[in-house]
Amino acid sequence: MHHGKSYFFVGIGGSGMMPLAMILAGQGATVAGSDRSLDQARLPAKFDQLRAMGIGLFPQDGSGITHADQIVIASAAIEATVPDMIAADQVGATRMTRAELLSTLFNAAPQAIGVAGTSGKSTVTGMIGWTLHALGRDPTVMNGAVMKNFAHAEAPFASALVGAGDIFVSEVDESDGSIALYQPAIAVLNNVSLDHKSLDELRTLFAAFIGRAGHAVVNIDNPDAEALAAALPTARVTTFSIERDADLHALFVEESPFAVSFLVTEADLIVEVTLQVPGRHNVSNALAAIGAVRAAGVSLHEAAAALAGFAGLKRRFDLVGEIDDIAVIDDFGHNPDKIAATLATLHAFPGRLLILFQPHGYGPLKVMRRDLVASFVAHMAPDDLLVLPDPVYQGGTVSREVTSADIIADIAAAGCHARHIPGRDDAAAWLVDRARPGDRIIVMGARDDTLSQLAASMVTALGERQGS
């Protein structure tokens, strides 16, 4: 489909860029790229995987962009002053945003399934992709997270799957408004809650998204999502819920520390579902995935059986290790809803929480300050500990109106045990020093794949402490 075209990704290692580059390479396009992390020798395994796929990698100095026939894709984090962008202008290369390219591929698919919402997009996308793959539908899947079912030693960063079938499954981002570019056959709306944009903006974007779809799958446990679904003809909507009657309704939820099971009802059918991932939020995610694959022609029994094999995603409640009855968990929680879901899942079982939360930028801190503070205050137990290092910063200009210190001051004022430690390694060491048997250490944050390495280093530090 894409033979003869040459693509250059500026920021190719990004969570939204790498899987798109892998899909294009898998479809026969010529693909190359650059990345700050490559220049800084961070996460070498990620770039080894890209090289193994035949993707050319260059320093981010303009040397990889040499002719006008190249299509240059830039992530949102790339500024106009980056040498690659200057080179693209100089040679007259065609420019596209990541969303423009992804939406072009998505809209061209015979059956496109788009997953939207403030929280749960990657997990639902992974669940849908795995289910369709397990049932022989051979989908192409674009995810923002590594899908454990498809990861192996040679491809540890399996955030994409290239299939030969008619179905293209992708999470769809609302944070930059680009959700407006997508024309889904099947649209999933997990929830509507505060993250990068105001609620009014989000309602408008999500309403238009599900309104364009041939069929919408909507979580009516979320009031805003329910209101948006109510505006559509009932024949074009599948509703799902844990709390109330819906087209897909979960009953008798039974949680365990790293799994959950439930019954799902659809009309007069009742089917048991067992997941290898924990928490009531994953029950909701599974209902979303079931609704999507049902709309694509999969039976309820087939969907439930396939979901039992879903291994989860990296950095989504990911148990990294356990030393001396102290578990270390790596999690992508970075907005109020995600944080609430993770802490609620952990607090369903005994044990103190030691939380390291690295904010994913100064801008999101400003937008989410009140709701972020409220989420931690509402979901921390009296003996839990929270530490915030400074936000992710990987270069460029940024306003620092609200800092980690401000968030900590607000949380501490509400009576929670919270501390600001600017350096991430120092913050991790502070928690390790205070960990005791029965504790769960949780590393939370987004936009930084090295958080997984930090979590692994904390397991190592606990082991060294035990052996000393």
Coordinates of C-alpha atoms in Angstrom, one line a residue:
M1 CA 0.0 0.0 0.0
H2 CA 2.8 2.4 0.9
H3 CA 5.6 1.1 -1.4
G4 CA 7.5 4.0 -3.0
K5 CA 6.8 6.4 -0.2
S6 CA 9.6 7.6 2.2
Y7 CA 8.7 8.7 5.7
F8 CA 11.0 10.4 8.3
F9 CA 9.8 10.5 11.9
V10 CA 11.2 13.3 14.1
G11 CA 10.8 11.8 17.6
I12 CA 10.4 8.3 16.4
G13 CA 10.8 6.8 19.8
G14 CA 7.7 8.5 21.2
S15 CA 4.8 6.4 22.4
G16 CA 2.6 7.7 19.6
M17 CA 5.3 7.7 16.9
M18 CA 7.0 4.4 17.2
P19 CA 4.0 2.2 16.6
L20 CA 3.0 4.3 13.6
A21 CA 6.5 3.9 12.2
M22 CA 6.4 0.2 12.7
I23 CA 3.0 -0.1 11.0
L24 CA 4.3 1.8 7.9
A25 CA 7.5 -0.3 7.8
G26 CA 5.4 -3.4 8.1
Q27 CA 3.2 -2.3 5.2
G28 CA 6.2 -1.8 2.9
A29 CA 7.1 1.9 3.3
T30 CA 10.6 3.2 3.6
V31 CA 10.9 4.6 7.1
A32 CA 13.6 6.4 9.0
G33 CA 13.7 8.8 11.9
S34 CA 15.5 10.5 14.7
D35 CA 15.0 11.0 18.5
R36 CA 16.5 12.9 21.4
S37 CA 16.6 9.7 23.4
L38 CA 18.7 8.1 20.6
D39 CA 21.2 10.9 20.8
Q40 CA 21.3 10.6 24.6
A41 CA 21.8 6.8 24.4
R42 CA 18.6 6.3 26.4
L43 CA 16.5 3.0 26.0
P44 CA 18.9 1.4 23.4
A45 CA 16.6 -1.7 23.1
K46 CA 13.9 0.4 21.6
F47 CA 16.1 1.7 18.8
D48 CA 17.6 -1.8 18.3
Q49 CA 14.1 -3.0 17.6
L50 CA 13.5 -0.3 15.0
R51 CA 16.8 -1.1 13.3
A52 CA 15.9 -4.7 13.1
M53 CA 12.7 -3.8 11.2
G54 CA 14.8 -2.0 8.6
I55 CA 14.1 1.5 9.9
G56 CA 17.0 3.9 9.5
L57 CA 18.0 6.0 12.5
F58 CA 19.8 9.3 12.4
P59 CA 21.0 11.9 14.9
Q60 CA 18.5 14.7 15.4
D61 CA 20.8 17.1 13.5
G62 CA 19.1 17.4 10.1
S63 CA 21.3 14.8 8.4
G64 CA 18.5 12.3 7.8
I65 CA 16.3 14.7 5.8
T66 CA 17.9 15.3 2.4
H67 CA 15.3 15.5 -0.3
A68 CA 11.8 16.8 -1.1
D69 CA 10.3 13.3 -1.6
Q70 CA 10.5 12.6 2.1
I71 CA 7.3 12.9 4.2
V72 CA 8.4 14.3 7.5
I73 CA 6.3 13.4 10.6
A74 CA 6.9 15.5 13.7
S75 CA 5.6 14.7 17.2
A76 CA 3.9 17.5 19.2
A77 CA 7.0 17.8 21.3
I78 CA 9.2 18.9 18.4
E79 CA 9.8 22.6 18.1
A80 CA 10.5 24.5 14.8
T81 CA 14.1 25.2 15.9
V82 CA 15.0 21.5 15.9
P83 CA 17.6 20.9 13.1
D84 CA 15.5 18.2 11.5
M85 CA 12.6 20.7 11.1
I86 CA 14.9 23.3 9.7
A87 CA 16.2 20.7 7.2
A88 CA 12.7 19.7 6.2
D89 CA 11.9 23.4 5.3
Q90 CA 15.2 23.8 3.4
V91 CA 14.7 20.8 1.1
G92 CA 10.9 21.4 0.7
A93 CA 9.9 18.0 2.2
T94 CA 6.2 17.4 2.8
R95 CA 5.2 17.8 6.4
M96 CA 2.5 15.9 8.3
T97 CA 1.5 15.6 11.9
R98 CA 1.4 12.2 13.6
A99 CA -2.4 12.5 13.8
E100 CA -2.8 13.5 10.1
L101 CA -0.8 10.4 9.0
L102 CA -2.5 8.0 11.5
S103 CA -6.0 9.3 10.6
T104 CA -5.2 8.8 6.9
L105 CA -4.3 5.1 7.5
F106 CA -7.3 4.7 9.9
N107 CA -9.9 6.2 7.6
A108 CA -8.7 4.1 4.6
A109 CA -9.3 0.8 6.5
P110 CA -12.4 -1.2 5.5
Q111 CA -13.4 -1.4 9.2
A112 CA -11.8 1.1 11.5
I113 CA -12.3 0.8 15.3
G114 CA -11.4 4.0 17.3
V115 CA -11.0 4.0 21.0
A116 CA -11.4 7.4 22.7
G117 CA -11.9 8.7 26.3
T118 CA -9.7 10.3 28.9
S119 CA -8.7 7.0 30.5
G120 CA -8.3 3.4 29.5
K121 CA -7.7 3.9 25.7
S122 CA -4.5 1.8 25.5
T123 CA -5.9 -1.0 27.6
V124 CA -9.2 -1.2 25.6
T125 CA -7.2 -1.0 22.3
G126 CA -5.0 -3.8 23.5
M127 CA -8.0 -5.9 24.6
I128 CA -9.8 -5.4 21.2
G129 CA -6.6 -6.1 19.3
W130 CA -5.8 -9.3 21.2
T131 CA -9.3 -10.6 20.9
L132 CA -9.5 -10.1 17.2
H133 CA -6.0 -11.5 16.7
A134 CA -6.8 -14.6 18.9
L135 CA -10.0 -15.2 16.8
G136 CA -8.1 -15.1 13.5
R137 CA -9.3 -11.7 12.3
D138 CA -5.7 -10.5 11.7
P139 CA -6.1 -6.9 12.7
T140 CA -3.7 -4.0 12.5
V141 CA -3.3 -2.4 15.9
M142 CA -1.9 1.0 16.8
N143 CA -1.4 1.4 20.5
G144 CA 0.4 3.9 22.7
A145 CA 1.6 1.1 25.1
V146 CA 3.5 -2.1 24.8
M147 CA 1.1 -5.1 24.4
K148 CA 2.5 -8.0 26.4
N149 CA 0.8 -10.6 24.2
F150 CA 2.9 -9.5 21.3
A151 CA 6.2 -8.6 23.0
H152 CA 9.2 -10.9 23.0
A153 CA 12.9 -10.7 23.3
E154 CA 13.5 -9.4 19.8
A155 CA 10.6 -7.0 20.0
P156 CA 10.2 -5.8 23.6
F157 CA 8.4 -2.6 22.5
A158 CA 5.4 -4.2 20.8
S159 CA 3.1 -1.3 20.7
A160 CA 1.9 -2.1 17.2
L161 CA 0.6 -5.1 15.3
V162 CA 0.6 -5.3 11.5
G163 CA -2.1 -7.5 10.2
A164 CA -3.5 -8.4 6.8
G165 CA -7.1 -8.3 7.7
D166 CA -9.7 -5.5 7.1
I167 CA -9.7 -4.2 10.7
F168 CA -7.6 -1.3 11.9
V169 CA -7.8 -0.7 15.7
S170 CA -6.4 2.5 17.2
E171 CA -6.6 4.6 20.2
V172 CA -7.6 8.2 19.3
D173 CA -6.2 11.2 21.1
E174 CA -8.3 14.1 22.2
S175 CA -5.5 16.1 23.8
D176 CA -4.6 18.1 20.7
G177 CA -8.1 18.1 19.1
S178 CA -7.0 15.7 16.4
I179 CA -9.8 13.3 17.2
A180 CA -11.8 15.4 14.8
L181 CA -9.8 13.8 11.9
Y182 CA -11.0 10.2 12.4
Q183 CA -14.0 8.5 10.7
P184 CA -14.6 5.4 12.7
A185 CA -16.9 2.5 11.7
I186 CA -17.0 1.6 15.4
A187 CA -16.2 4.2 18.1
V188 CA -15.6 3.4 21.7
L189 CA -16.0 6.1 24.4
N190 CA -14.7 5.0 27.8
N191 CA -15.2 8.2 29.8
V192 CA -15.1 12.0 29.8
S193 CA -13.0 13.6 32.5
L194 CA -10.4 16.3 33.0
D195 CA -7.0 15.9 31.5
H196 CA -5.5 18.2 28.8
K197 CA -8.6 20.2 27.9
S198 CA -11.6 21.6 29.6
L199 CA -14.7 19.4 30.1
D200 CA -16.7 21.6 27.6
E201 CA -14.1 21.1 24.9
L202 CA -13.9 17.4 25.6
R203 CA -17.7 17.0 25.4
T204 CA -17.7 18.7 22.0
L205 CA -14.9 16.6 20.7
F206 CA -16.2 13.3 21.9
A207 CA -19.8 14.0 20.8
A208 CA -18.6 14.6 17.3
F209 CA -16.5 11.5 17.4
I210 CA -19.2 9.1 18.3
G211 CA -21.7 11.0 16.1
R212 CA -19.6 10.2 13.0
A213 CA -19.4 6.5 13.8
G214 CA -21.5 3.8 12.3
H215 CA -21.8 2.3 15.8
A216 CA -20.8 3.7 19.2
V217 CA -19.9 1.8 22.3
V218 CA -20.3 4.0 25.4
N219 CA -19.7 3.7 29.2
I220 CA -22.9 5.0 30.8
D221 CA -21.3 4.8 34.3
N222 CA -19.7 8.1 33.3
P223 CA -22.4 10.8 33.4
D224 CA -20.9 12.9 30.6
A225 CA -20.4 9.9 28.3
E226 CA -24.0 8.8 29.1
A227 CA -25.3 12.2 28.1
L228 CA -23.5 12.1 24.8
A229 CA -24.8 8.6 24.0
A230 CA -28.3 9.7 24.7
A231 CA -28.2 12.1 21.8
L232 CA -27.6 9.2 19.3
P233 CA -30.2 6.8 17.9
T234 CA -30.4 3.8 20.2
A235 CA -29.8 1.4 17.3
R236 CA -26.4 2.9 16.8
V237 CA -25.2 2.6 20.4
T238 CA -24.1 -0.2 22.6
T239 CA -24.1 0.9 26.3
F240 CA -22.0 -0.8 29.0
S241 CA -22.0 -0.5 32.8
I242 CA -20.9 -2.0 36.0
E243 CA -23.4 -0.1 38.2
R244 CA -26.7 -0.3 36.3
D245 CA -28.7 -2.0 33.5
A246 CA -27.1 -1.6 30.1
D247 CA -26.7 -3.5 26.8
L248 CA -23.6 -5.0 28.4
H249 CA -23.8 -5.2 32.2
A250 CA -21.2 -6.6 34.6
L251 CA -22.4 -8.5 37.7
F252 CA -20.7 -10.3 40.6
V253 CA -17.3 -8.7 40.2
E254 CA -14.7 -10.6 42.2
E255 CA -11.3 -9.0 42.6
S256 CA -7.9 -10.5 43.5
P257 CA -4.6 -8.6 43.7
F258 CA -3.6 -9.2 40.0
A259 CA -6.8 -10.4 38.4
V260 CA -10.6 -9.9 38.3
S261 CA -13.6 -12.0 37.2
F262 CA -17.2 -11.1 36.6
L263 CA -20.4 -12.1 34.7
V264 CA -21.5 -10.1 31.7
T265 CA -25.1 -10.1 30.6
E266 CA -26.3 -9.2 27.1
A267 CA -30.1 -9.6 26.6
D268 CA -30.8 -13.2 27.8
L269 CA -27.1 -14.3 27.6
I270 CA -24.9 -14.6 30.7
V271 CA -21.2 -15.3 30.2
E272 CA -18.3 -15.5 32.7
V273 CA -15.2 -13.4 32.0
T274 CA -11.9 -13.9 33.8
L275 CA -9.1 -11.3 33.3
Q276 CA -5.4 -11.5 34.0
V277 CA -5.4 -7.8 34.9
P278 CA -6.9 -6.4 38.2
G279 CA -9.4 -3.8 39.2
R280 CA -13.0 -2.7 38.6
H281 CA -11.7 -0.2 36.0
N282 CA -10.5 -3.2 33.9
V283 CA -14.0 -4.7 34.1
S284 CA -15.2 -1.5 32.5
N285 CA -12.4 -1.7 29.9
A286 CA -13.3 -5.3 29.1
L287 CA -17.0 -4.4 28.6
A288 CA -15.8 -1.7 26.2
A289 CA -13.7 -4.2 24.3
I290 CA -16.5 -6.7 24.2
G291 CA -18.9 -4.1 22.9
A292 CA -16.5 -3.2 20.1
V293 CA -15.8 -6.7 18.9
R294 CA -19.5 -7.6 19.2
A295 CA -20.1 -4.7 16.8
A296 CA -17.4 -6.2 14.5
G297 CA -19.3 -9.6 14.4
V298 CA -17.7 -11.5 17.3
S299 CA -20.0 -13.6 19.5
L300 CA -20.2 -12.9 23.3
H301 CA -18.8 -16.3 24.1
E302 CA -15.9 -15.9 21.7
A303 CA -15.1 -12.5 23.1
A304 CA -15.1 -13.7 26.7
A305 CA -12.9 -16.7 25.9
A306 CA -10.3 -14.6 24.0
L307 CA -10.1 -12.0 26.8
A308 CA -9.0 -14.6 29.2
G309 CA -5.8 -14.7 27.3
F310 CA -5.1 -11.0 27.4
A311 CA -1.8 -10.5 29.2
G312 CA -2.1 -6.8 29.8
L313 CA 0.1 -3.8 28.9
K314 CA 3.5 -2.7 30.1
R315 CA 3.2 0.1 32.6
R316 CA -0.5 -0.6 33.3
F317 CA -0.5 -2.0 36.8
D318 CA 2.6 -3.9 35.9
L319 CA 4.2 -6.0 38.7
V320 CA 7.9 -5.4 38.3
G321 CA 9.1 -7.5 41.2
E322 CA 8.6 -8.5 44.8
I323 CA 11.3 -8.5 47.5
D324 CA 10.7 -9.3 51.2
D325 CA 6.9 -9.1 50.8
I326 CA 7.3 -5.6 49.2
A327 CA 5.8 -5.4 45.7
V328 CA 6.9 -2.8 43.1
I329 CA 4.3 -1.9 40.5
D330 CA 4.8 0.3 37.4
D331 CA 1.8 2.2 36.3
F332 CA 0.8 4.8 33.6
G333 CA -1.5 6.7 36.0
H334 CA -1.0 10.4 35.3
N335 CA -4.4 12.1 35.4
P336 CA -7.0 12.2 38.2
D337 CA -9.2 9.3 37.0
K338 CA -6.3 7.0 36.2
I339 CA -4.7 7.7 39.6
A340 CA -8.0 7.1 41.4
A341 CA -8.5 3.8 39.6
T342 CA -5.0 2.5 40.4
L343 CA -5.1 3.5 44.1
A344 CA -8.6 2.1 44.5
T345 CA -7.5 -1.2 43.0
L346 CA -4.5 -1.3 45.4
H347 CA -6.6 -0.4 48.4
A348 CA -9.0 -3.2 47.7
F349 CA -6.4 -5.3 49.6
P350 CA -4.4 -4.7 52.8
G351 CA -1.0 -2.9 52.7
R352 CA 0.4 0.5 52.8
L353 CA 1.1 2.4 49.5
L354 CA 4.4 4.2 48.8
I355 CA 3.7 6.3 45.8
L356 CA 6.1 8.0 43.4
F357 CA 4.3 10.1 40.9
Q358 CA 6.3 11.9 38.2
P359 CA 4.1 14.6 36.6
H360 CA 4.1 14.4 32.8
G361 CA 4.7 18.1 32.2
Y362 CA 4.2 21.6 33.7
G363 CA 1.2 22.4 31.5
P364 CA -0.8 19.4 32.7
L365 CA 0.0 20.3 36.3
K366 CA -1.5 23.7 35.7
V367 CA -4.7 22.3 34.1
M368 CA -5.2 19.5 36.5
R369 CA -4.0 21.0 39.8
R370 CA -7.3 21.0 41.7
D371 CA -8.5 17.6 40.5
L372 CA -5.1 16.0 40.8
V373 CA -4.9 17.1 44.5
A374 CA -8.4 15.9 45.1
S375 CA -7.7 12.5 43.6
F376 CA -4.7 11.9 45.8
V377 CA -6.5 13.2 49.0
A378 CA -9.6 11.1 48.3
H379 CA -7.7 7.8 47.6
M380 CA -4.7 7.9 50.0
A381 CA -5.0 6.0 53.2
P382 CA -3.7 7.7 56.4
D383 CA -0.4 5.8 56.5
D384 CA 0.3 6.0 52.7
L385 CA 3.3 8.0 51.6
L386 CA 3.5 10.1 48.4
V387 CA 6.6 11.7 46.8
L388 CA 6.7 13.9 43.7
P389 CA 9.9 14.6 41.8
D390 CA 9.9 17.4 39.3
P391 CA 7.9 17.0 36.1
V392 CA 9.2 15.4 32.9
Y393 CA 11.3 17.9 31.0
Q394 CA 13.1 16.9 27.8
G395 CA 14.1 20.3 26.4
G396 CA 12.4 23.2 24.8
T397 CA 10.6 26.2 26.3
V398 CA 8.0 25.7 29.0
S399 CA 6.0 27.8 31.5
R400 CA 6.5 26.6 35.1
E401 CA 3.6 28.4 36.8
V402 CA 2.6 25.3 38.8
T403 CA 5.3 22.9 40.1
S404 CA 5.5 19.6 41.9
A405 CA 6.2 21.6 45.1
D406 CA 2.8 23.4 44.7
I407 CA 0.9 20.1 44.3
I408 CA 2.6 18.6 47.3
A409 CA 1.9 21.7 49.4
D410 CA -1.8 21.3 48.6
I411 CA -1.9 17.6 49.3
A412 CA 0.0 18.0 52.6
A413 CA -2.3 20.8 53.7
A414 CA -5.2 18.2 53.5
G415 CA -3.4 16.0 56.0
C416 CA -1.7 13.4 53.7
H417 CA 1.9 12.3 54.0
A418 CA 3.4 14.0 50.9
R419 CA 6.9 15.3 50.0
H420 CA 8.5 17.0 47.1
I421 CA 12.0 15.6 46.3
P422 CA 13.2 17.3 43.0
G423 CA 15.4 14.5 41.8
R424 CA 13.7 11.3 40.6
D425 CA 16.4 8.9 41.8
D426 CA 16.5 10.6 45.2
A427 CA 12.7 10.3 45.4
A428 CA 12.9 6.6 44.7
A429 CA 15.7 6.1 47.2
W430 CA 13.6 7.9 49.9
L431 CA 10.7 5.5 49.4
V432 CA 12.9 2.4 49.3
D433 CA 14.5 3.4 52.6
R434 CA 11.0 3.5 54.2
A435 CA 9.5 0.4 52.7
R436 CA 8.6 -2.5 55.0
P437 CA 7.1 -5.9 54.5
G438 CA 3.5 -5.7 53.3
D439 CA 4.0 -2.4 51.5
R440 CA 3.2 -1.8 47.8
I441 CA 5.5 0.7 46.0
I442 CA 3.8 2.2 43.0
V443 CA 5.7 4.2 40.3
M444 CA 3.3 6.4 38.3
G445 CA 3.6 8.8 35.4
A446 CA 3.5 9.2 31.6
R447 CA 5.6 10.4 28.7
D448 CA 8.8 8.7 30.1
D449 CA 9.6 5.1 29.3
T450 CA 12.5 5.2 31.7
L451 CA 10.1 5.1 34.6
S452 CA 10.0 1.3 34.0
Q453 CA 13.8 1.3 34.5
L454 CA 13.3 3.3 37.7
A455 CA 10.8 0.8 39.0
A456 CA 13.2 -2.1 38.2
S457 CA 16.1 -0.2 40.0
M458 CA 13.9 0.0 43.1
V459 CA 13.4 -3.8 43.0
T460 CA 17.2 -4.1 42.8
A461 CA 17.7 -1.7 45.7
L462 CA 15.2 -3.6 47.8
G463 CA 17.1 -6.8 47.1
E464 CA 20.5 -5.2 48.0
R465 CA 18.9 -3.9 51.2
Q466 CA 17.7 -7.3 52.1
G467 CA 21.1 -8.9 51.5
S468 CA 23.0 -6.3 53.5

